Amino acid sequence: MKKYIEVYNYYKDLILTGQYKKGDKIPSVRQSTAILNVSKTTVQNAYFELQADGYIIAQPQSGYYVSGGAREMLNETEESPASRQILYDLRSGDADSESFNLALWQRYIKSALRQEERLLSYSIPKGEADLREALSTYIREKRNVIASPERIIVGAGVQPLLAILCALANDRRTVSFPTEGFKQGIHTFKTHGFEVHTRDKNAEIIYVSPSHMTAYGDVMPIKRRLELVHHSETTGALVIEDDFDSDFMYQNKPVPSLFALSGAGNVVYMGSFSNVLTPAIRISFMVLTEELTRRFNEIESCLAQTASKTEQIALCGYIRDGHISQQTRRIRRHYTAKTRAMYDAIRTAIPQAETTVSENGLVIKVEAAFSGCAEDFIAKGLSVYIYSIDNGILRAALTPSALETEQIPAAVKALKAVLEGDNT
Amino acid sequence: MKKYIEVYNYYKDLILTGQYKKGDKIPSVRQSTAILNVSKTTVQNAYFELQADGYIIAQPQSGYYVSGGAREMLNETEESPASRQILYDLRSGDADSESFNLALWQRYIKSALRQEERLLSYSIPKGEADLREALSTYIREKRNVIASPERIIVGAGVQPLLAILCALANDRRTVSFPTEGFKQGIHTFKTHGFEVHTRDKNAEIIYVSPSHMTAYGDVMPIKRRLELVHHSETTGALVIEDDFDSDFMYQNKPVPSLFALSGAGNVVYMGSFSNVLTPAIRISFMVLTEELTRRFNEIESCLAQTASKTEQIALCGYIRDGHISQQTRRIRRHYTAKTRAMYDAIRTAIPQAETTVSENGLVIKVEAAFSGCAEDFIAKGLSVYIYSIDNGILRAALTPSALETEQIPAAVKALKAVLEGDNT
């Protein structure tokens, strides 16, 4: 008998005999590895089978839980709410456990925590000076965004930065978003009294994310970039270029940033480190135009820095030592390989579906005949981005970045079951 | 010759002979301790004398710098801009180096960084569930604020939390602040389209900080608290109780929170950990009313959590293990002792000034005959909160929390010189 089947049977018995009850947390993969003296892969495979067979469920951020006690498991006919939990997250864009070198980041945090004197005072509104210096070099080298540290503002995510922008650009009243998808951004502008439109060229502020235009991972072509820059120069519209996910693309053909293309300086450039590092680190930044920098300086005393000073100090060292670029290459390889593996598995298992990989290499677009509804996905533990279910055709986007590589076969199997209307 | 005079002469000679030039950074206290093989206190005393004599200046967050090269020092008649730097910060409320047990906090951060799985996903909009659980217990025990974790929202400072409140309470249009001092709060409401008034009982939202009402550290008396709660219950006005600095008071007579006094549930309670821990940790929280919690839940997907997940996890453990209460007692003792020491020194050195210590024990109010202007303080390196200079009378508030204890005599000497019009 294979090792992982032994582990599988071990936990299955504990559950069926009621020693682990519904809702109980079972040991983590790491703990089991120690308890049972087997390899991590063995435990992962066993847990995967336990999940597939409905004994346990994975709760993101938390661990594995027994999805039903022995009694329920044998008798229940109705699906329990617990088993409706997300098993396969193909939507969140969270990171998987393989992607980030946490030990390295820990070193920088520890070193930051040793800078006692710096930790005794509040960070200045723009963010730590040395971090902004490092960012200035980094974005110049990477995206040809040339701006002095003076123009760079650090914040705990894009939302607080947009709130600052709303205050700085309060002579404008309308803003356009490409879709209604970026709810946090739309919310911020709305609550600051802006009129929010979708794809409205006449808006005074135009928000775009050219490296991740849609849930499909489309990239803005150079032609449209030039048009947008020209439009902004002619009309004076302020462009917000949210360059998130830019780290994951341009592997073959680097597309210039709007900021670099624009001569008139009407572009605010935004970037974030949640994708390259871990989502748990809340540091984003924006590069203001000259004019907006002047306004920022005027109201500086009204603005508090939101990002953790410790993490700012750590990130500064991390960037200076070249780890961001290294990490970017690593993750890009890792995520695109995973997306490719899932794509191949879908092509083999579900040949009737039309599938393509997005230009940024992170998202799989699926188009397939489908007579079910969105709930069918949830029932199988799949969280996917459904673009439309229309005239018997499903259009969906799958982002496997949060999925562990070992989960791919099971996720594809679940997807196949949903698409083929298998409700068992 | 005393040891510290030797250290003093050592650096003085290096500066006067031009081996350290104007603007050069000199070794930190720690480095000097190692280089010269003397105690930390010796170095601190030497640096203090070097500062007092104008050879070096302390730059908060950065270190000690030579304030003038040998030539300038001997020849210059005009005061150099560098020597106008803040030597004695009696205003910022930053922490001093003695106040915080950083090593302990480091342990919790390290432990948080080991929770790999949790660090791979975004924090939920309300903040980490276990932290909100711990906060719920903590504020119940400490301030009799009884609320389920469901109603607690975590954020990176008070400003992002107020931005959320602006969105939740957007059926109201006017807000009142006790003074114009809290610029960040006023800014947030203004940019969200609110009309901001000062001390306006008719406002639909009333912001107060009852534990720190003014720069003088006054505490709101119980009678006014009851009036305010009654007013809010009668008119439906929403009260924002920003309880910052509450940790430092109530040592003798606990004053109940507005939240606890209010039966109608019209009070939003806010708290922060920057004062008790270090300002570098950006975690605040608010307790919403039932109604605002419902609204939060509706727009939850539009809101991103701003606080660092690592720091949230660390703070949770830190609170659970009782360290906040311990640390609070420690700092309270430490800061009030320092304020008392400075108060005594002022009474002795400047008996003509009328001085009192604020109710919260952190601020010294000074009233004295004064024929100078605000710039006189800056010229002597003093940063103080000047309430008014009127009819030859100065009213000012001194908060010595950021001052190292050893600096007190020099700060008082500088203050005396300013008050007595000594411009040498």
PDB file of C-alpha atoms in Angstrom, chain A residues 28-30 59-64 92-100 102 105-106 109-110 113-124 128 156-157 159-160 163-164 166-167 170 183-185 187-188 191-193 274-275 278-282 299-311 404, chain B residues 28-30 59-64 92-100 102 105-106 109-110 113-124 128 156-157 159-160 163-164 166-167 170 183-185 187-188 191-193 274-275 278-282 299-311 404:
ATOM      1  CA  SER A  28      -1.602  20.829   9.711  1.00  0.00           C
ATOM      2  CA  VAL A  29       0.447  19.246   6.962  1.00  0.00           C
ATOM      3  CA  ARG A  30       3.574  20.173   8.865  1.00  0.00           C
ATOM      4  CA  GLN A  59     -10.234  26.578   5.146  1.00  0.00           C
ATOM      5  CA  PRO A  60      -7.999  29.210   3.626  1.00  0.00           C
ATOM      6  CA  GLN A  61      -5.853  30.952   6.297  1.00  0.00           C
ATOM      7  CA  SER A  62      -6.838  28.438   8.890  1.00  0.00           C
ATOM      8  CA  GLY A  63      -6.229  24.776   8.188  1.00  0.00           C
ATOM      9  CA  TYR A  64      -8.103  21.546   7.600  1.00  0.00           C
ATOM     10  CA  SER A  92      -8.663  35.337  -5.336  1.00  0.00           C
ATOM     11  CA  GLY A  93      -5.167  35.811  -6.673  1.00  0.00           C
ATOM     12  CA  ASP A  94      -3.868  34.930  -3.200  1.00  0.00           C
ATOM     13  CA  ALA A  95      -0.423  33.384  -3.103  1.00  0.00           C
ATOM     14  CA  ASP A  96       0.328  29.699  -2.692  1.00  0.00           C
ATOM     15  CA  SER A  97       2.734  28.335  -0.115  1.00  0.00           C
ATOM     16  CA  GLU A  98       5.485  27.717  -2.653  1.00  0.00           C
ATOM     17  CA  SER A  99       5.736  31.222  -3.973  1.00  0.00           C
ATOM     18  CA  PHE A 100       7.375  33.332  -1.333  1.00  0.00           C
ATOM     19  CA  LEU A 102       9.323  33.994   3.830  1.00  0.00           C
ATOM     20  CA  TRP A 105      11.676  38.462   4.362  1.00  0.00           C
ATOM     21  CA  GLN A 106      11.893  37.553   8.058  1.00  0.00           C
ATOM     22  CA  ILE A 109      11.963  42.409   9.291  1.00  0.00           C
ATOM     23  CA  LYS A 110      14.288  41.356  12.092  1.00  0.00           C
ATOM     24  CA  LEU A 113      13.185  45.787  14.290  1.00  0.00           C
ATOM     25  CA  ARG A 114      16.739  46.387  15.425  1.00  0.00           C
ATOM     26  CA  GLN A 115      16.582  50.021  14.266  1.00  0.00           C
ATOM     27  CA  GLU A 116      15.179  51.025  17.608  1.00  0.00           C
ATOM     28  CA  GLU A 117      15.502  54.767  17.257  1.00  0.00           C
ATOM     29  CA  ARG A 118      13.588  54.886  13.995  1.00  0.00           C
ATOM     30  CA  LEU A 119      10.761  52.862  15.497  1.00  0.00           C
ATOM     31  CA  LEU A 120      10.152  55.422  18.235  1.00  0.00           C
ATOM     32  CA  SER A 121       8.620  58.047  15.996  1.00  0.00           C
ATOM     33  CA  TYR A 122       5.785  58.295  13.519  1.00  0.00           C
ATOM     34  CA  SER A 123       6.569  57.789   9.864  1.00  0.00           C
ATOM     35  CA  ILE A 124       6.299  60.991   7.830  1.00  0.00           C
ATOM     36  CA  GLU A 128      10.212  56.628   4.896  1.00  0.00           C
ATOM     37  CA  ALA A 156      -0.978  50.759   3.091  1.00  0.00           C
ATOM     38  CA  GLY A 157      -2.523  49.589  -0.156  1.00  0.00           C
ATOM     39  CA  GLN A 159      -7.198  52.383  -1.404  1.00  0.00           C
ATOM     40  CA  PRO A 160      -5.628  54.859   1.060  1.00  0.00           C
ATOM     41  CA  ALA A 163      -8.180  58.603  -0.951  1.00  0.00           C
ATOM     42  CA  ILE A 164      -5.209  60.987  -0.940  1.00  0.00           C
ATOM     43  CA  CYS A 166      -9.208  62.301  -4.299  1.00  0.00           C
ATOM     44  CA  ALA A 167      -8.212  65.132  -1.969  1.00  0.00           C
ATOM     45  CA  ASN A 170     -10.566  67.772  -5.942  1.00  0.00           C
ATOM     46  CA  LYS A 183     -15.038  48.032  -6.263  1.00  0.00           C
ATOM     47  CA  GLN A 184     -12.605  49.436  -3.696  1.00  0.00           C
ATOM     48  CA  GLY A 185     -11.365  52.102  -6.072  1.00  0.00           C
ATOM     49  CA  HIS A 187     -16.025  53.204  -3.599  1.00  0.00           C
ATOM     50  CA  THR A 188     -13.232  55.610  -2.676  1.00  0.00           C
ATOM     51  CA  THR A 191     -17.437  58.574  -1.158  1.00  0.00           C
ATOM     52  CA  HIS A 192     -15.269  61.582  -2.024  1.00  0.00           C
ATOM     53  CA  GLY A 193     -18.117  62.969  -4.098  1.00  0.00           C
ATOM     54  CA  SER A 274       1.327  42.401  -2.434  1.00  0.00           C
ATOM     55  CA  ASN A 275       1.596  40.192  -5.502  1.00  0.00           C
ATOM     56  CA  THR A 278       2.891  38.343   0.150  1.00  0.00           C
ATOM     57  CA  PRO A 279      -0.572  39.854   0.335  1.00  0.00           C
ATOM     58  CA  ALA A 280       0.000  40.199   4.065  1.00  0.00           C
ATOM     59  CA  ILE A 281       2.454  43.037   3.459  1.00  0.00           C
ATOM     60  CA  ARG A 282       0.506  46.233   2.995  1.00  0.00           C
ATOM     61  CA  ILE A 299      -1.726  69.541   2.896  1.00  0.00           C
ATOM     62  CA  GLU A 300       0.964  67.183   4.174  1.00  0.00           C
ATOM     63  CA  SER A 301       0.186  67.891   7.827  1.00  0.00           C
ATOM     64  CA  CYS A 302      -3.376  66.671   7.251  1.00  0.00           C
ATOM     65  CA  LEU A 303      -2.221  63.235   6.128  1.00  0.00           C
ATOM     66  CA  ALA A 304      -0.974  60.356   8.269  1.00  0.00           C
ATOM     67  CA  GLN A 305       1.203  57.613   6.829  1.00  0.00           C
ATOM     68  CA  THR A 306      -0.676  54.309   6.874  1.00  0.00           C
ATOM     69  CA  ALA A 307       2.027  51.744   6.084  1.00  0.00           C
ATOM     70  CA  SER A 308       3.885  50.011   8.909  1.00  0.00           C
ATOM     71  CA  LYS A 309       7.252  51.636   9.534  1.00  0.00           C
ATOM     72  CA  THR A 310       8.863  48.275  10.260  1.00  0.00           C
ATOM     73  CA  GLU A 311       7.709  46.907   6.921  1.00  0.00           C
ATOM     74  CA  GLU A 404      -1.254  24.335  -4.638  1.00  0.00           C
TER      75      GLU A 404
ATOM     76  CA  SER B  28      25.548  56.755  17.584  1.00  0.00           C
ATOM     77  CA  VAL B  29      25.556  56.447  21.359  1.00  0.00           C
ATOM     78  CA  ARG B  30      25.776  52.702  20.973  1.00  0.00           C
ATOM     79  CA  GLN B  59      18.107  64.719  14.416  1.00  0.00           C
ATOM     80  CA  PRO B  60      15.096  62.684  15.466  1.00  0.00           C
ATOM     81  CA  GLN B  61      15.016  59.283  13.693  1.00  0.00           C
ATOM     82  CA  SER B  62      18.479  59.756  12.355  1.00  0.00           C
ATOM     83  CA  GLY B  63      21.269  60.440  14.794  1.00  0.00           C
ATOM     84  CA  TYR B  64      23.739  63.134  15.792  1.00  0.00           C
ATOM     85  CA  SER B  92       5.281  65.547  19.239  1.00  0.00           C
ATOM     86  CA  GLY B  93       4.229  62.930  21.754  1.00  0.00           C
ATOM     87  CA  ASP B  94       6.734  60.564  20.128  1.00  0.00           C
ATOM     88  CA  ALA B  95       8.146  57.911  22.412  1.00  0.00           C
ATOM     89  CA  ASP B  96      11.544  58.009  24.071  1.00  0.00           C
ATOM     90  CA  SER B  97      14.025  55.179  23.886  1.00  0.00           C
ATOM     91  CA  GLU B  98      13.318  54.003  27.428  1.00  0.00           C
ATOM     92  CA  SER B  99       9.627  53.476  27.026  1.00  0.00           C
ATOM     93  CA  PHE B 100       9.113  50.403  24.942  1.00  0.00           C
ATOM     94  CA  LEU B 102      11.137  46.332  21.721  1.00  0.00           C
ATOM     95  CA  TRP B 105       7.537  42.948  20.561  1.00  0.00           C
ATOM     96  CA  GLN B 106      10.168  41.420  18.268  1.00  0.00           C
ATOM     97  CA  ILE B 109       6.563  39.617  15.289  1.00  0.00           C
ATOM     98  CA  LYS B 110       8.874  36.653  14.780  1.00  0.00           C
ATOM     99  CA  LEU B 113       6.121  35.566  10.666  1.00  0.00           C
ATOM    100  CA  ARG B 114       6.172  31.841  11.312  1.00  0.00           C
ATOM    101  CA  GLN B 115       2.449  31.570  10.561  1.00  0.00           C
ATOM    102  CA  GLU B 116       3.209  31.101   6.906  1.00  0.00           C
ATOM    103  CA  GLU B 117      -0.211  30.046   5.728  1.00  0.00           C
ATOM    104  CA  ARG B 118      -1.927  33.081   7.181  1.00  0.00           C
ATOM    105  CA  LEU B 119       0.555  35.388   5.532  1.00  0.00           C
ATOM    106  CA  LEU B 120      -0.296  34.105   2.072  1.00  0.00           C
ATOM    107  CA  SER B 121      -3.687  35.747   1.861  1.00  0.00           C
ATOM    108  CA  TYR B 122      -5.136  39.217   2.206  1.00  0.00           C
ATOM    109  CA  SER B 123      -6.518  40.216   5.576  1.00  0.00           C
ATOM    110  CA  ILE B 124     -10.296  40.543   5.575  1.00  0.00           C
ATOM    111  CA  GLU B 128      -7.974  39.483  11.603  1.00  0.00           C
ATOM    112  CA  ALA B 156      -3.793  51.426   9.934  1.00  0.00           C
ATOM    113  CA  GLY B 157      -4.382  54.453  12.123  1.00  0.00           C
ATOM    114  CA  GLN B 159      -7.445  58.358   9.549  1.00  0.00           C
ATOM    115  CA  PRO B 160      -8.350  55.321   7.394  1.00  0.00           C
ATOM    116  CA  ALA B 163     -12.609  57.480   6.036  1.00  0.00           C
ATOM    117  CA  ILE B 164     -14.676  54.310   6.470  1.00  0.00           C
ATOM    118  CA  CYS B 166     -17.490  58.904   6.450  1.00  0.00           C
ATOM    119  CA  ALA B 167     -18.784  56.345   3.976  1.00  0.00           C
ATOM    120  CA  ASN B 170     -23.062  59.430   4.658  1.00  0.00           C
ATOM    121  CA  LYS B 183      -6.091  68.334  11.197  1.00  0.00           C
ATOM    122  CA  GLN B 184      -6.029  64.766   9.863  1.00  0.00           C
ATOM    123  CA  GLY B 185      -9.522  64.050  11.127  1.00  0.00           C
ATOM    124  CA  HIS B 187      -9.257  66.759   6.480  1.00  0.00           C
ATOM    125  CA  THR B 188     -10.881  63.345   6.117  1.00  0.00           C
ATOM    126  CA  THR B 191     -12.705  65.611   1.622  1.00  0.00           C
ATOM    127  CA  HIS B 192     -15.737  63.366   2.057  1.00  0.00           C
ATOM    128  CA  GLY B 193     -17.973  66.383   1.592  1.00  0.00           C
ATOM    129  CA  SER B 274       0.696  53.872  18.865  1.00  0.00           C
ATOM    130  CA  ASN B 275       1.079  55.504  22.264  1.00  0.00           C
ATOM    131  CA  THR B 278       5.530  52.422  19.454  1.00  0.00           C
ATOM    132  CA  PRO B 279       4.286  54.985  16.944  1.00  0.00           C
ATOM    133  CA  ALA B 280       5.842  52.809  14.263  1.00  0.00           C
ATOM    134  CA  ILE B 281       3.097  50.219  14.697  1.00  0.00           C
ATOM    135  CA  ARG B 282       0.099  51.312  12.729  1.00  0.00           C
ATOM    136  CA  ILE B 299     -20.179  47.512   1.621  1.00  0.00           C
ATOM    137  CA  GLU B 300     -17.490  45.216   3.026  1.00  0.00           C
ATOM    138  CA  SER B 301     -16.294  44.156  -0.415  1.00  0.00           C
ATOM    139  CA  CYS B 302     -15.535  47.799  -1.226  1.00  0.00           C
ATOM    140  CA  LEU B 303     -13.107  48.118   1.669  1.00  0.00           C
ATOM    141  CA  ALA B 304      -9.547  46.822   1.915  1.00  0.00           C
ATOM    142  CA  GLN B 305      -7.878  46.225   5.255  1.00  0.00           C
ATOM    143  CA  THR B 306      -4.987  48.663   5.711  1.00  0.00           C
ATOM    144  CA  ALA B 307      -3.153  47.288   8.765  1.00  0.00           C
ATOM    145  CA  SER B 308      -0.243  44.902   8.286  1.00  0.00           C
ATOM    146  CA  LYS B 309      -1.331  41.309   8.787  1.00  0.00           C
ATOM    147  CA  THR B 310       1.940  40.436  10.490  1.00  0.00           C
ATOM    148  CA  GLU B 311       1.482  43.211  13.029  1.00  0.00           C
ATOM    149  CA  GLU B 404      15.191  61.553  27.121  1.00  0.00           C
TER     150      GLU B 404
END
